[in-house]
Amino acid sequence: MLIIANWKAYVEDVPKAAALASAAKRLARTSGVELVLAPPAPFLGLLARASGPVAFAAQDVSATTGGAKTGEVTAASVRAAGARYAIVGHSERRAAGDTDTVVAEKLRHALAQKLVPILCVGETARDGDGRYLARLRESLASALGGLTAKEAASVIIAYEPVWAIGKTAADAIPPADLAETALYLRKVLAEFLPGRSAARAAILYGGSVEPENARALAGETGVAGFLVGHASVEPETFAALVRAVA
Ligand code: PGA
């Protein structure tokens, strides 16, 4: 299991960031679950080390390279700060203006810096005639279409239905629906990945994963792990969640 702790902007001071990181390291050592922490960018350099029991991810990378770009956080700079992964296309970034085209550009910059991209895709709502499936396909096609087969195979997919984000376990996707959607995403991935890579591709789920539903969602749903938001910034809640799937 791979669990990405997406701290979003919940963590805004150094003592809290340091305490969460220490707790996560202990948890990684004792649980055997692979943990990746995605702190706000300013804390990356402070927390990320090249080796250690947890790896680090940027929550986003810029769609540009360096230069006269005030305020941009480039893929090269987060890599230099110690990130091994980069989340791109999170729905909260998409809501702030990232289109599929921008996400594809960010993905290319992450790959160019040898960051492992975690590409988020997810529908805002479900409809009875499967239009949301076409939307998921479109997001994947736009992001992966311009990559080499090898690059595309290195991308981790995070399926995050927007309607399930930031709620409670009761509002998360039912395991059977997750299994069905993961299967669909894998079928779409097969169009872009060579050979048997789609069968092996890592698909994560995100959206109100909590200690109460983690085990069921990790069951026979075909997902390799989770992207966890609010439940990752409360040490006891996060520990209970990780132990539930360990
Ligand atoms: P949540 O967030 O766990 O708070 O729903 C998940 C995410 O947005 O990555």
PDB file of C-alpha atoms in Angstrom, residues 8-232:
ATOM      1  CA  LYS A   8      -2.977  20.803   1.588  1.00  0.00           C
ATOM      2  CA  ALA A   9      -2.845  24.184   3.376  1.00  0.00           C
ATOM      3  CA  TYR A  10      -3.931  22.692   6.700  1.00  0.00           C
ATOM      4  CA  VAL A  11      -0.365  22.904   8.050  1.00  0.00           C
ATOM      5  CA  GLU A  12       0.970  26.430   8.377  1.00  0.00           C
ATOM      6  CA  ASP A  13       3.611  26.335  11.068  1.00  0.00           C
ATOM      7  CA  VAL A  14       6.914  24.572  11.576  1.00  0.00           C
ATOM      8  CA  PRO A  15       6.212  22.775  14.889  1.00  0.00           C
ATOM      9  CA  LYS A  16       3.085  21.125  13.453  1.00  0.00           C
ATOM     10  CA  ALA A  17       4.891  20.160  10.231  1.00  0.00           C
ATOM     11  CA  ALA A  18       7.825  18.708  12.162  1.00  0.00           C
ATOM     12  CA  ALA A  19       5.572  16.787  14.568  1.00  0.00           C
ATOM     13  CA  LEU A  20       3.523  15.274  11.734  1.00  0.00           C
ATOM     14  CA  ALA A  21       6.675  14.280   9.858  1.00  0.00           C
ATOM     15  CA  SER A  22       8.195  12.587  12.944  1.00  0.00           C
ATOM     16  CA  ALA A  23       4.977  10.709  13.632  1.00  0.00           C
ATOM     17  CA  ALA A  24       4.823   9.589   9.991  1.00  0.00           C
ATOM     18  CA  LYS A  25       8.386   8.295  10.120  1.00  0.00           C
ATOM     19  CA  ARG A  26       7.639   6.176  13.175  1.00  0.00           C
ATOM     20  CA  LEU A  27       4.485   4.930  11.501  1.00  0.00           C
ATOM     21  CA  ALA A  28       6.318   3.998   8.309  1.00  0.00           C
ATOM     22  CA  ARG A  29       8.866   1.996  10.274  1.00  0.00           C
ATOM     23  CA  THR A  30       6.297   0.093  12.291  1.00  0.00           C
ATOM     24  CA  SER A  31       3.468  -0.407   9.770  1.00  0.00           C
ATOM     25  CA  GLY A  32       5.323  -1.433   6.620  1.00  0.00           C
ATOM     26  CA  VAL A  33       3.030   0.911   4.655  1.00  0.00           C
ATOM     27  CA  GLU A  34       4.823   3.130   2.150  1.00  0.00           C
ATOM     28  CA  LEU A  35       4.209   6.746   3.175  1.00  0.00           C
ATOM     29  CA  VAL A  36       4.728   9.872   1.132  1.00  0.00           C
ATOM     30  CA  LEU A  37       4.205  13.284   2.707  1.00  0.00           C
ATOM     31  CA  ALA A  38       3.052  16.249   0.633  1.00  0.00           C
ATOM     32  CA  PRO A  39       3.599  19.326   2.799  1.00  0.00           C
ATOM     33  CA  PRO A  40       3.054  22.906   1.642  1.00  0.00           C
ATOM     34  CA  ALA A  41       6.029  23.851  -0.582  1.00  0.00           C
ATOM     35  CA  PRO A  42       7.818  26.083   1.981  1.00  0.00           C
ATOM     36  CA  PHE A  43       8.217  23.100   4.328  1.00  0.00           C
ATOM     37  CA  LEU A  44       9.672  20.719   1.741  1.00  0.00           C
ATOM     38  CA  GLY A  45      13.277  21.817   2.115  1.00  0.00           C
ATOM     39  CA  LEU A  46      12.952  21.713   5.868  1.00  0.00           C
ATOM     40  CA  LEU A  47      11.538  18.191   6.090  1.00  0.00           C
ATOM     41  CA  ALA A  48      12.572  16.254   3.013  1.00  0.00           C
ATOM     42  CA  ARG A  49      15.660  14.119   3.163  1.00  0.00           C
ATOM     43  CA  ALA A  50      17.030  12.042   0.311  1.00  0.00           C
ATOM     44  CA  SER A  51      16.794   8.890   2.402  1.00  0.00           C
ATOM     45  CA  GLY A  52      14.627   7.923   5.328  1.00  0.00           C
ATOM     46  CA  PRO A  53      11.477   5.959   6.010  1.00  0.00           C
ATOM     47  CA  VAL A  54       9.152   8.422   4.249  1.00  0.00           C
ATOM     48  CA  ALA A  55       9.400  10.115   0.863  1.00  0.00           C
ATOM     49  CA  PHE A  56       8.123  13.575  -0.019  1.00  0.00           C
ATOM     50  CA  ALA A  57       5.900  15.010  -2.715  1.00  0.00           C
ATOM     51  CA  ALA A  58       5.224  18.506  -3.960  1.00  0.00           C
ATOM     52  CA  GLN A  59       1.508  19.368  -3.908  1.00  0.00           C
ATOM     53  CA  ASP A  60       1.865  20.966  -7.326  1.00  0.00           C
ATOM     54  CA  VAL A  61       4.554  22.170  -9.719  1.00  0.00           C
ATOM     55  CA  SER A  62       4.641  25.152 -11.990  1.00  0.00           C
ATOM     56  CA  ALA A  63       3.750  24.867 -15.674  1.00  0.00           C
ATOM     57  CA  THR A  64       6.900  26.821 -16.499  1.00  0.00           C
ATOM     58  CA  THR A  65      10.624  26.392 -16.067  1.00  0.00           C
ATOM     59  CA  GLY A  66      12.721  28.899 -14.131  1.00  0.00           C
ATOM     60  CA  GLY A  67      13.502  32.503 -14.985  1.00  0.00           C
ATOM     61  CA  ALA A  68      11.623  35.762 -14.572  1.00  0.00           C
ATOM     62  CA  LYS A  69       8.530  34.066 -13.102  1.00  0.00           C
ATOM     63  CA  THR A  70       7.848  35.610  -9.700  1.00  0.00           C
ATOM     64  CA  GLY A  71       6.038  33.264  -7.354  1.00  0.00           C
ATOM     65  CA  GLU A  72       6.341  30.119  -9.458  1.00  0.00           C
ATOM     66  CA  VAL A  73       7.397  26.912  -7.708  1.00  0.00           C
ATOM     67  CA  THR A  74       9.169  24.979 -10.434  1.00  0.00           C
ATOM     68  CA  ALA A  75       9.621  21.231 -10.696  1.00  0.00           C
ATOM     69  CA  ALA A  76      13.399  21.712 -10.563  1.00  0.00           C
ATOM     70  CA  SER A  77      13.157  23.634  -7.289  1.00  0.00           C
ATOM     71  CA  VAL A  78      10.942  21.098  -5.525  1.00  0.00           C
ATOM     72  CA  ARG A  79      13.220  18.331  -6.743  1.00  0.00           C
ATOM     73  CA  ALA A  80      16.192  20.241  -5.316  1.00  0.00           C
ATOM     74  CA  ALA A  81      14.296  20.655  -2.037  1.00  0.00           C
ATOM     75  CA  GLY A  82      14.055  16.879  -1.723  1.00  0.00           C
ATOM     76  CA  ALA A  83      10.731  15.902  -3.314  1.00  0.00           C
ATOM     77  CA  ARG A  84      10.661  12.562  -5.108  1.00  0.00           C
ATOM     78  CA  TYR A  85       7.011  12.814  -6.196  1.00  0.00           C
ATOM     79  CA  ALA A  86       4.787  15.612  -7.481  1.00  0.00           C
ATOM     80  CA  ILE A  87       1.009  15.821  -7.365  1.00  0.00           C
ATOM     81  CA  VAL A  88      -0.372  17.407 -10.536  1.00  0.00           C
ATOM     82  CA  GLY A  89      -3.935  18.136 -11.534  1.00  0.00           C
ATOM     83  CA  HIS A  90      -5.456  18.092  -8.059  1.00  0.00           C
ATOM     84  CA  SER A  91      -9.073  19.240  -8.262  1.00  0.00           C
ATOM     85  CA  GLU A  92      -8.300  22.158  -5.944  1.00  0.00           C
ATOM     86  CA  ARG A  93      -5.680  23.353  -8.469  1.00  0.00           C
ATOM     87  CA  ARG A  94      -8.094  22.687 -11.332  1.00  0.00           C
ATOM     88  CA  ALA A  95     -10.716  24.776  -9.509  1.00  0.00           C
ATOM     89  CA  ALA A  96      -8.094  27.530  -9.272  1.00  0.00           C
ATOM     90  CA  GLY A  97      -7.679  27.514 -13.053  1.00  0.00           C
ATOM     91  CA  ASP A  98      -5.585  24.530 -14.155  1.00  0.00           C
ATOM     92  CA  THR A  99      -7.054  23.205 -17.388  1.00  0.00           C
ATOM     93  CA  ASP A 100      -6.226  19.779 -18.854  1.00  0.00           C
ATOM     94  CA  THR A 101      -3.646  21.561 -21.054  1.00  0.00           C
ATOM     95  CA  VAL A 102      -1.951  23.174 -18.051  1.00  0.00           C
ATOM     96  CA  VAL A 103      -1.972  19.850 -16.199  1.00  0.00           C
ATOM     97  CA  ALA A 104      -0.312  18.134 -19.178  1.00  0.00           C
ATOM     98  CA  GLU A 105       2.386  20.819 -19.174  1.00  0.00           C
ATOM     99  CA  LYS A 106       2.985  20.416 -15.433  1.00  0.00           C
ATOM    100  CA  LEU A 107       3.238  16.667 -15.901  1.00  0.00           C
ATOM    101  CA  ARG A 108       5.933  17.141 -18.539  1.00  0.00           C
ATOM    102  CA  HIS A 109       7.923  19.440 -16.222  1.00  0.00           C
ATOM    103  CA  ALA A 110       7.677  16.956 -13.360  1.00  0.00           C
ATOM    104  CA  LEU A 111       8.883  14.130 -15.598  1.00  0.00           C
ATOM    105  CA  ALA A 112      11.726  16.243 -16.978  1.00  0.00           C
ATOM    106  CA  GLN A 113      12.956  16.640 -13.390  1.00  0.00           C
ATOM    107  CA  LYS A 114      12.647  12.910 -12.702  1.00  0.00           C
ATOM    108  CA  LEU A 115       9.841  13.440 -10.212  1.00  0.00           C
ATOM    109  CA  VAL A 116       7.280  10.639 -10.054  1.00  0.00           C
ATOM    110  CA  PRO A 117       4.014  12.346 -11.030  1.00  0.00           C
ATOM    111  CA  ILE A 118       0.786  11.627  -9.191  1.00  0.00           C
ATOM    112  CA  LEU A 119      -1.835  12.637 -11.721  1.00  0.00           C
ATOM    113  CA  CYS A 120      -5.232  13.423 -10.191  1.00  0.00           C
ATOM    114  CA  VAL A 121      -8.367  12.884 -12.223  1.00  0.00           C
ATOM    115  CA  GLY A 122     -11.955  12.836 -11.043  1.00  0.00           C
ATOM    116  CA  GLU A 123     -15.451  13.839 -12.009  1.00  0.00           C
ATOM    117  CA  THR A 124     -17.254  16.670 -10.251  1.00  0.00           C
ATOM    118  CA  ALA A 125     -20.531  14.710 -10.260  1.00  0.00           C
ATOM    119  CA  ARG A 126     -21.862  11.379 -11.496  1.00  0.00           C
ATOM    120  CA  ASP A 127     -24.657  11.179 -14.044  1.00  0.00           C
ATOM    121  CA  GLY A 128     -26.823   8.280 -15.079  1.00  0.00           C
ATOM    122  CA  ASP A 129     -25.571   8.056 -18.666  1.00  0.00           C
ATOM    123  CA  GLY A 130     -21.844   7.736 -17.998  1.00  0.00           C
ATOM    124  CA  ARG A 131     -20.805  11.171 -19.223  1.00  0.00           C
ATOM    125  CA  TYR A 132     -18.489  11.305 -16.226  1.00  0.00           C
ATOM    126  CA  LEU A 133     -16.613   8.326 -17.647  1.00  0.00           C
ATOM    127  CA  ALA A 134     -15.982  10.240 -20.861  1.00  0.00           C
ATOM    128  CA  ARG A 135     -14.681  13.140 -18.784  1.00  0.00           C
ATOM    129  CA  LEU A 136     -12.279  10.828 -16.930  1.00  0.00           C
ATOM    130  CA  ARG A 137     -11.067   9.437 -20.227  1.00  0.00           C
ATOM    131  CA  GLU A 138     -10.552  12.945 -21.592  1.00  0.00           C
ATOM    132  CA  SER A 139      -8.420  13.959 -18.579  1.00  0.00           C
ATOM    133  CA  LEU A 140      -6.229  10.878 -18.914  1.00  0.00           C
ATOM    134  CA  ALA A 141      -5.908  11.216 -22.678  1.00  0.00           C
ATOM    135  CA  SER A 142      -4.938  14.861 -22.445  1.00  0.00           C
ATOM    136  CA  ALA A 143      -2.308  14.223 -19.775  1.00  0.00           C
ATOM    137  CA  LEU A 144      -0.806  11.006 -21.109  1.00  0.00           C
ATOM    138  CA  GLY A 145      -1.334  11.451 -24.848  1.00  0.00           C
ATOM    139  CA  GLY A 146       1.807  13.528 -25.377  1.00  0.00           C
ATOM    140  CA  LEU A 147       4.127  11.318 -23.349  1.00  0.00           C
ATOM    141  CA  THR A 148       6.339   8.474 -24.440  1.00  0.00           C
ATOM    142  CA  ALA A 149       5.062   5.039 -23.442  1.00  0.00           C
ATOM    143  CA  LYS A 150       7.825   4.789 -20.852  1.00  0.00           C
ATOM    144  CA  GLU A 151       6.949   8.158 -19.329  1.00  0.00           C
ATOM    145  CA  ALA A 152       3.242   7.340 -19.277  1.00  0.00           C
ATOM    146  CA  ALA A 153       3.973   4.055 -17.517  1.00  0.00           C
ATOM    147  CA  SER A 154       5.775   5.917 -14.716  1.00  0.00           C
ATOM    148  CA  VAL A 155       2.773   8.093 -13.825  1.00  0.00           C
ATOM    149  CA  ILE A 156       0.764   7.200 -10.722  1.00  0.00           C
ATOM    150  CA  ILE A 157      -2.950   7.847 -11.223  1.00  0.00           C
ATOM    151  CA  ALA A 158      -4.977   9.213  -8.324  1.00  0.00           C
ATOM    152  CA  TYR A 159      -8.691   8.834  -8.887  1.00  0.00           C
ATOM    153  CA  GLU A 160     -10.315  11.560  -6.823  1.00  0.00           C
ATOM    154  CA  PRO A 161     -14.014  12.130  -7.412  1.00  0.00           C
ATOM    155  CA  VAL A 162     -14.481  15.788  -6.527  1.00  0.00           C
ATOM    156  CA  TRP A 163     -17.871  15.114  -4.920  1.00  0.00           C
ATOM    157  CA  ALA A 164     -16.200  12.887  -2.330  1.00  0.00           C
ATOM    158  CA  ILE A 165     -13.367  15.209  -1.279  1.00  0.00           C
ATOM    159  CA  GLY A 166     -13.262  16.836   2.147  1.00  0.00           C
ATOM    160  CA  LYS A 167     -16.326  15.068   3.542  1.00  0.00           C
ATOM    161  CA  THR A 168     -16.606  12.084   5.888  1.00  0.00           C
ATOM    162  CA  ALA A 169     -16.187   8.333   5.425  1.00  0.00           C
ATOM    163  CA  ALA A 170     -19.951   8.034   4.911  1.00  0.00           C
ATOM    164  CA  ASP A 171     -19.738  10.282   1.831  1.00  0.00           C
ATOM    165  CA  ALA A 172     -16.781   8.502   0.202  1.00  0.00           C
ATOM    166  CA  ILE A 173     -17.261   6.282  -2.811  1.00  0.00           C
ATOM    167  CA  PRO A 174     -18.692   2.808  -2.066  1.00  0.00           C
ATOM    168  CA  PRO A 175     -16.012   0.104  -2.587  1.00  0.00           C
ATOM    169  CA  ALA A 176     -17.981  -1.564  -5.415  1.00  0.00           C
ATOM    170  CA  ASP A 177     -18.164   1.714  -7.353  1.00  0.00           C
ATOM    171  CA  LEU A 178     -14.470   2.285  -6.769  1.00  0.00           C
ATOM    172  CA  ALA A 179     -13.634  -1.176  -8.097  1.00  0.00           C
ATOM    173  CA  GLU A 180     -15.705  -0.515 -11.220  1.00  0.00           C
ATOM    174  CA  THR A 181     -14.112   2.887 -11.828  1.00  0.00           C
ATOM    175  CA  ALA A 182     -10.586   1.583 -11.259  1.00  0.00           C
ATOM    176  CA  LEU A 183     -11.259  -1.104 -13.841  1.00  0.00           C
ATOM    177  CA  TYR A 184     -12.482   1.508 -16.307  1.00  0.00           C
ATOM    178  CA  LEU A 185      -9.406   3.700 -15.707  1.00  0.00           C
ATOM    179  CA  ARG A 186      -7.158   0.696 -16.294  1.00  0.00           C
ATOM    180  CA  LYS A 187      -8.932   0.028 -19.583  1.00  0.00           C
ATOM    181  CA  VAL A 188      -8.302   3.618 -20.674  1.00  0.00           C
ATOM    182  CA  LEU A 189      -4.676   3.400 -19.519  1.00  0.00           C
ATOM    183  CA  ALA A 190      -4.185   0.386 -21.788  1.00  0.00           C
ATOM    184  CA  GLU A 191      -4.565   2.769 -24.754  1.00  0.00           C
ATOM    185  CA  PHE A 192      -1.527   4.744 -23.632  1.00  0.00           C
ATOM    186  CA  LEU A 193       0.736   2.272 -21.911  1.00  0.00           C
ATOM    187  CA  PRO A 194       2.742  -0.434 -23.622  1.00  0.00           C
ATOM    188  CA  GLY A 195       2.285  -4.176 -23.188  1.00  0.00           C
ATOM    189  CA  ARG A 196       1.021  -5.201 -19.804  1.00  0.00           C
ATOM    190  CA  SER A 197       1.897  -1.898 -18.101  1.00  0.00           C
ATOM    191  CA  ALA A 198      -1.749  -0.888 -17.682  1.00  0.00           C
ATOM    192  CA  ALA A 199      -2.416  -4.014 -15.635  1.00  0.00           C
ATOM    193  CA  ARG A 200       0.449  -3.031 -13.345  1.00  0.00           C
ATOM    194  CA  ALA A 201      -0.240   0.725 -13.228  1.00  0.00           C
ATOM    195  CA  ALA A 202      -0.637   2.196  -9.757  1.00  0.00           C
ATOM    196  CA  ILE A 203      -4.110   3.641  -9.273  1.00  0.00           C
ATOM    197  CA  LEU A 204      -4.761   5.404  -5.979  1.00  0.00           C
ATOM    198  CA  TYR A 205      -8.054   6.621  -4.567  1.00  0.00           C
ATOM    199  CA  GLY A 206      -8.628   9.924  -2.784  1.00  0.00           C
ATOM    200  CA  GLY A 207     -11.753  11.478  -1.297  1.00  0.00           C
ATOM    201  CA  SER A 208     -12.686  11.197   2.386  1.00  0.00           C
ATOM    202  CA  VAL A 209     -10.546   8.198   3.208  1.00  0.00           C
ATOM    203  CA  GLU A 210     -10.720   7.894   6.983  1.00  0.00           C
ATOM    204  CA  PRO A 211      -9.857   5.135   9.488  1.00  0.00           C
ATOM    205  CA  GLU A 212     -13.478   3.916   9.245  1.00  0.00           C
ATOM    206  CA  ASN A 213     -13.500   3.169   5.504  1.00  0.00           C
ATOM    207  CA  ALA A 214      -9.830   2.652   4.644  1.00  0.00           C
ATOM    208  CA  ARG A 215      -9.824  -1.108   4.954  1.00  0.00           C
ATOM    209  CA  ALA A 216     -12.946  -1.593   2.828  1.00  0.00           C
ATOM    210  CA  LEU A 217     -11.662   0.773   0.141  1.00  0.00           C
ATOM    211  CA  ALA A 218      -8.313  -1.021   0.097  1.00  0.00           C
ATOM    212  CA  GLY A 219      -9.992  -4.402  -0.238  1.00  0.00           C
ATOM    213  CA  GLU A 220     -10.809  -5.879  -3.623  1.00  0.00           C
ATOM    214  CA  THR A 221     -11.079  -2.533  -5.343  1.00  0.00           C
ATOM    215  CA  GLY A 222      -7.896  -2.738  -7.423  1.00  0.00           C
ATOM    216  CA  VAL A 223      -6.329   0.378  -5.916  1.00  0.00           C
ATOM    217  CA  ALA A 224      -2.703   0.466  -4.807  1.00  0.00           C
ATOM    218  CA  GLY A 225      -3.232   3.053  -2.099  1.00  0.00           C
ATOM    219  CA  PHE A 226      -4.724   6.386  -1.133  1.00  0.00           C
ATOM    220  CA  LEU A 227      -4.311  10.096  -1.349  1.00  0.00           C
ATOM    221  CA  VAL A 228      -5.422  11.307   2.056  1.00  0.00           C
ATOM    222  CA  GLY A 229      -6.257  14.924   2.852  1.00  0.00           C
ATOM    223  CA  HIS A 230      -7.932  15.965   6.118  1.00  0.00           C
ATOM    224  CA  ALA A 231      -7.319  12.614   7.848  1.00  0.00           C
ATOM    225  CA  SER A 232      -3.562  12.999   7.279  1.00  0.00           C
TER     226      SER A 232
END
